[in-house]
PDB file of C-alpha atoms in Angstrom:
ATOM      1  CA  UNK A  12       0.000   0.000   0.000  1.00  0.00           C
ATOM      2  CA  UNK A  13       1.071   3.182  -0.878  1.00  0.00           C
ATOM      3  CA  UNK A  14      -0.179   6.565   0.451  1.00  0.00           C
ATOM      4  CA  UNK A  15      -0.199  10.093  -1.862  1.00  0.00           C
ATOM      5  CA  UNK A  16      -0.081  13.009  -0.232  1.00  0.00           C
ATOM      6  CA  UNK A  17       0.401  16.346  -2.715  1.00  0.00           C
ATOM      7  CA  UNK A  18       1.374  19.907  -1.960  1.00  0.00           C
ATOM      8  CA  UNK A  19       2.249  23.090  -3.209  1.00  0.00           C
ATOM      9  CA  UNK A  20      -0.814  24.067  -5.054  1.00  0.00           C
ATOM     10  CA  UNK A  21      -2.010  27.792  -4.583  1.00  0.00           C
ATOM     11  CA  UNK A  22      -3.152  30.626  -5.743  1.00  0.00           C
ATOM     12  CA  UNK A  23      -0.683  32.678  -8.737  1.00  0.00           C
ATOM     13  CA  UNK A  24      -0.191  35.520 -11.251  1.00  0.00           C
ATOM     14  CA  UNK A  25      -0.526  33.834 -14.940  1.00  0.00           C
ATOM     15  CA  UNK A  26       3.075  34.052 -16.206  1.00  0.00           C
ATOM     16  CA  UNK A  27       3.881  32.835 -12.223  1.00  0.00           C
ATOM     17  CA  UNK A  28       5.047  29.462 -11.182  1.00  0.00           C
ATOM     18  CA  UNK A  29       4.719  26.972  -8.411  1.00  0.00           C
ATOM     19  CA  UNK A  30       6.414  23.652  -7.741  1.00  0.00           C
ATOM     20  CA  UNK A  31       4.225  20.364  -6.759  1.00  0.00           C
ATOM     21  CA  UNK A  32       5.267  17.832  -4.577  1.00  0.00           C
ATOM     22  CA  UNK A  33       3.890  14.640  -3.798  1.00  0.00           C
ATOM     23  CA  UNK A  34       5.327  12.561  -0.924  1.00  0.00           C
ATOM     24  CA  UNK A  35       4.998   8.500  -1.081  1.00  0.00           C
ATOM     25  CA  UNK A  36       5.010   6.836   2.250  1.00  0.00           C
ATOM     26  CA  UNK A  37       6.576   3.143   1.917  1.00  0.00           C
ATOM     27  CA  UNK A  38      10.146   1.558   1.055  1.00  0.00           C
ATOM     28  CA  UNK A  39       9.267   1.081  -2.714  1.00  0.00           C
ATOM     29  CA  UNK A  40       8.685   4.530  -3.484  1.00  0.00           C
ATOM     30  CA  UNK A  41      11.359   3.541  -6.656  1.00  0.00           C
ATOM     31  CA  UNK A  42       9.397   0.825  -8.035  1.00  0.00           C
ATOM     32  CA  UNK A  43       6.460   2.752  -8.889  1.00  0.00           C
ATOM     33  CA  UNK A  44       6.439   5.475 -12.589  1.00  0.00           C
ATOM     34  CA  UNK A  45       4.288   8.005 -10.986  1.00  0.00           C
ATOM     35  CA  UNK A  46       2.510  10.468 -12.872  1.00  0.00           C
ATOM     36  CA  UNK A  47       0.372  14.182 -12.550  1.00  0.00           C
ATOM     37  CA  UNK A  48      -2.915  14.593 -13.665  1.00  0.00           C
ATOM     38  CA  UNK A  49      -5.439  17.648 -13.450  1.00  0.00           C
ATOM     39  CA  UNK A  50      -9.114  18.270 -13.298  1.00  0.00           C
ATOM     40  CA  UNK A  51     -10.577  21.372 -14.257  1.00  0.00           C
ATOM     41  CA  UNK A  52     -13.899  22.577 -12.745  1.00  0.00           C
ATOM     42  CA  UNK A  53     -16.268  20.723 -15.666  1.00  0.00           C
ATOM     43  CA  UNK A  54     -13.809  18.795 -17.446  1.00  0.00           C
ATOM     44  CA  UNK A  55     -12.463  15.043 -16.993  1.00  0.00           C
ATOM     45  CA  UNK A  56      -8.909  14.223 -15.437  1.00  0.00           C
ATOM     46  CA  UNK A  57      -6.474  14.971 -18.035  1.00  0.00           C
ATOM     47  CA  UNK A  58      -2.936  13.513 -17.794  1.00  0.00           C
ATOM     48  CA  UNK A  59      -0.072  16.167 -17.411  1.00  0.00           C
ATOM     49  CA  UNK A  60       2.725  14.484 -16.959  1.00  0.00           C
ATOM     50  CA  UNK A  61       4.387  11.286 -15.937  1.00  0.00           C
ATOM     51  CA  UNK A  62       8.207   9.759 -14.893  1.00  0.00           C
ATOM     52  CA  UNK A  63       9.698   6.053 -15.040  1.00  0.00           C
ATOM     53  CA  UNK A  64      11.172   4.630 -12.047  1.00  0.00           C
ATOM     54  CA  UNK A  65      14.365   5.832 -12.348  1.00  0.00           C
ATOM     55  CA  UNK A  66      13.243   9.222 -13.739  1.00  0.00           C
ATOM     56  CA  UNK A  67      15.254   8.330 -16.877  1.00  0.00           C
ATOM     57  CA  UNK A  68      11.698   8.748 -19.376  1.00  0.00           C
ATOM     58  CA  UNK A  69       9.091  11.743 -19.013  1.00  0.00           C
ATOM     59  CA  UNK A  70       6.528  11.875 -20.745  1.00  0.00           C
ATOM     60  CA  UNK A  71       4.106  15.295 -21.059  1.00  0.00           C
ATOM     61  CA  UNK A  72       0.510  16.494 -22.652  1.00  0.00           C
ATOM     62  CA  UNK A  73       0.835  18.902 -25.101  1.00  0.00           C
ATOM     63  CA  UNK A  74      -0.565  21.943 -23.220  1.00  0.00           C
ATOM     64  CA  UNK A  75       2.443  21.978 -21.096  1.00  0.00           C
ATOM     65  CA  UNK A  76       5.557  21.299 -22.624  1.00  0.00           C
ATOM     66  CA  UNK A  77       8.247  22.975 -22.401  1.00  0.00           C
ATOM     67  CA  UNK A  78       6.755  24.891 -19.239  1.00  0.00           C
ATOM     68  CA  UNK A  79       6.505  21.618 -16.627  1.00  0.00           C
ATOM     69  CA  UNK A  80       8.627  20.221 -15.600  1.00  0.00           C
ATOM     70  CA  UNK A  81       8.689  16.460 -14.180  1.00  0.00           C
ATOM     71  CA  UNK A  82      11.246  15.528 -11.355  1.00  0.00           C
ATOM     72  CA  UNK A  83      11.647  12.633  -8.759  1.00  0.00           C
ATOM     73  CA  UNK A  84      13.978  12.304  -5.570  1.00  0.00           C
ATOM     74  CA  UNK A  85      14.091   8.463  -4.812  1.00  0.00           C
ATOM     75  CA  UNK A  86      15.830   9.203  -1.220  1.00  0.00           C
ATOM     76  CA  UNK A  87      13.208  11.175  -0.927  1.00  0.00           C
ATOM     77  CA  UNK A  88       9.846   9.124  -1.851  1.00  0.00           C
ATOM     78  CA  UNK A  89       8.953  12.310  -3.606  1.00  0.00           C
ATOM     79  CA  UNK A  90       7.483  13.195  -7.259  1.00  0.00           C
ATOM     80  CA  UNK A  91       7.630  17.141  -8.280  1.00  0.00           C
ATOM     81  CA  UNK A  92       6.142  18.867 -11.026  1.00  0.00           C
ATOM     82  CA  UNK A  93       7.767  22.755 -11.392  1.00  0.00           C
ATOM     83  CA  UNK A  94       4.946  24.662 -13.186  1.00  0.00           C
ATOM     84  CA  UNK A  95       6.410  27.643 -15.325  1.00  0.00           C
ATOM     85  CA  UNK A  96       4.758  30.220 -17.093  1.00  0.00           C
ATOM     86  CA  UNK A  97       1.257  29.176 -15.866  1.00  0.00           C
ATOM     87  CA  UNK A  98      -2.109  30.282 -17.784  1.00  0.00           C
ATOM     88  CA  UNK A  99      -4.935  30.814 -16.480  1.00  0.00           C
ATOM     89  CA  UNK A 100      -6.251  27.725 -18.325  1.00  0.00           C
ATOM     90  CA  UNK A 101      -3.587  25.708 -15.880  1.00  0.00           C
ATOM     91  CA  UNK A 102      -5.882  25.982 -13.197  1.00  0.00           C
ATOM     92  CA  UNK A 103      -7.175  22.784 -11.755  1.00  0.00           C
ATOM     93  CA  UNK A 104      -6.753  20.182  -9.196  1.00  0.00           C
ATOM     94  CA  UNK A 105      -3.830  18.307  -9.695  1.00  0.00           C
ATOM     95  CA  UNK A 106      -3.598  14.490  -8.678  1.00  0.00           C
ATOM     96  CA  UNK A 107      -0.149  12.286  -8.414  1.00  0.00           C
ATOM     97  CA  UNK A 108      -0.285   8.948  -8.966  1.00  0.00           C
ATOM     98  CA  UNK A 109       1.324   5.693  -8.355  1.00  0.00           C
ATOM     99  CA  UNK A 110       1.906   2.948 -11.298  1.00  0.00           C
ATOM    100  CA  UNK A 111       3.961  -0.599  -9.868  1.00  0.00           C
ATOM    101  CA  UNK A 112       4.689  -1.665 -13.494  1.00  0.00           C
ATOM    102  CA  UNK A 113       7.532  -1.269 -14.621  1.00  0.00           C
ATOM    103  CA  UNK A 114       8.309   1.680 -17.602  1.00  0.00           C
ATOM    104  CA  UNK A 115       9.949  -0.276 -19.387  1.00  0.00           C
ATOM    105  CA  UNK A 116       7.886  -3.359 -19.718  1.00  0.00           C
ATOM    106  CA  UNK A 117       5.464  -1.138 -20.782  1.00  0.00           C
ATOM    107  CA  UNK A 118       6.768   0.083 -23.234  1.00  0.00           C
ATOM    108  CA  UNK A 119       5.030   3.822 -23.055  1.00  0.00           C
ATOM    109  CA  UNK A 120       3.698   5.770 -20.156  1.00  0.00           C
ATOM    110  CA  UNK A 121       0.814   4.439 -17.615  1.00  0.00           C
ATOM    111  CA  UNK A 122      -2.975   5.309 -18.963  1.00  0.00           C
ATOM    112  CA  UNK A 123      -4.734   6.724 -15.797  1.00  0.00           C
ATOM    113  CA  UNK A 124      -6.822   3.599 -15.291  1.00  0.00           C
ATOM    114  CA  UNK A 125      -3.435   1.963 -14.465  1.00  0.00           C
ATOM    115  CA  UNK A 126      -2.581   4.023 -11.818  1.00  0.00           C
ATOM    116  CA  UNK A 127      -2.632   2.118  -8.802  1.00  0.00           C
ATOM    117  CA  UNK A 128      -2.507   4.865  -5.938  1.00  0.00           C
ATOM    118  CA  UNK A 129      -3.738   8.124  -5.997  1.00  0.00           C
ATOM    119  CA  UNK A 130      -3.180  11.523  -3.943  1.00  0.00           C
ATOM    120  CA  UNK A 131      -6.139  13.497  -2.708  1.00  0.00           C
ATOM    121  CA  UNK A 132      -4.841  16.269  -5.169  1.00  0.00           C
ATOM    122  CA  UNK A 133      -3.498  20.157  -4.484  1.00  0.00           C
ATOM    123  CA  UNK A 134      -5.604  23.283  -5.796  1.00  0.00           C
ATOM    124  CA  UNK A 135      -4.422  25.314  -8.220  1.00  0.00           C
ATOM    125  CA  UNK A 136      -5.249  28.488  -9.214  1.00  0.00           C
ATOM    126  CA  UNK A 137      -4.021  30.787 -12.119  1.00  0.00           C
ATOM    127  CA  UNK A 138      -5.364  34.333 -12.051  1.00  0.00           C
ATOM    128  CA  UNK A 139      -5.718  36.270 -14.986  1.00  0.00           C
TER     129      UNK A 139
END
């Protein structure tokens, strides 16, 4: 079992930034890819972002690259997800979760229904 607990969301500028943290309890926070999703008030979860075990392979939507940033801290049991140059269209609540497959035997990143573990999610808020 594997507990999710995310931070860091808040209330910013657009053009601000804020950094995302999600700390895994456990001894085998390495063996899971974990991954960031949002939901938007209205809208379905939408992936953002995801990392393998080893942090070696990211993966991102669209509507963020080259402005997120994906990062993991093994000794740590912690996921991050540094949020540049955020729009007011970034603004949602923002999930990590937890995949025990490996990356690799995958072959591609986790689809959410894969996700074993889940956070209770972090709000954030873009003003305009």
């Amino acid at each position: 079992q594997v507990q999710l607990v995310e931070s860091g969301g808040g209330l910013v500028q657009a053009g601000g930034s804020l950094r995302l943290s999600c700390a895994a309890s456990g001894r085998t926070f390495s063996t899971y890819a974990m991954g960031w999703f949002r939901q938007a008030p209205g809208k379905e979860r939408e992936p953002v972002s995801a990392i393998s075990q080893s942090g070696g392979i990211t993966n991102y939507a669209d509507s963020v690259k080259g402005r997120f940033t994906i990062s993991r801290d093994n000794a740590k049991n912690t996921v991050y997800l540094q949020m540049n140059s955020l729009k007011p269209e970034d603004t949602a609540v923002y999930y990590c979760a937890a995949d025990r497959v490996d990356w690799y035997e995958r072959r591609r990143r986790p689809l959410e229904y894969e996700y074993d573990y889940w956070g209770q999610g972090t709000q954030v808020t873009v003003s305009s």
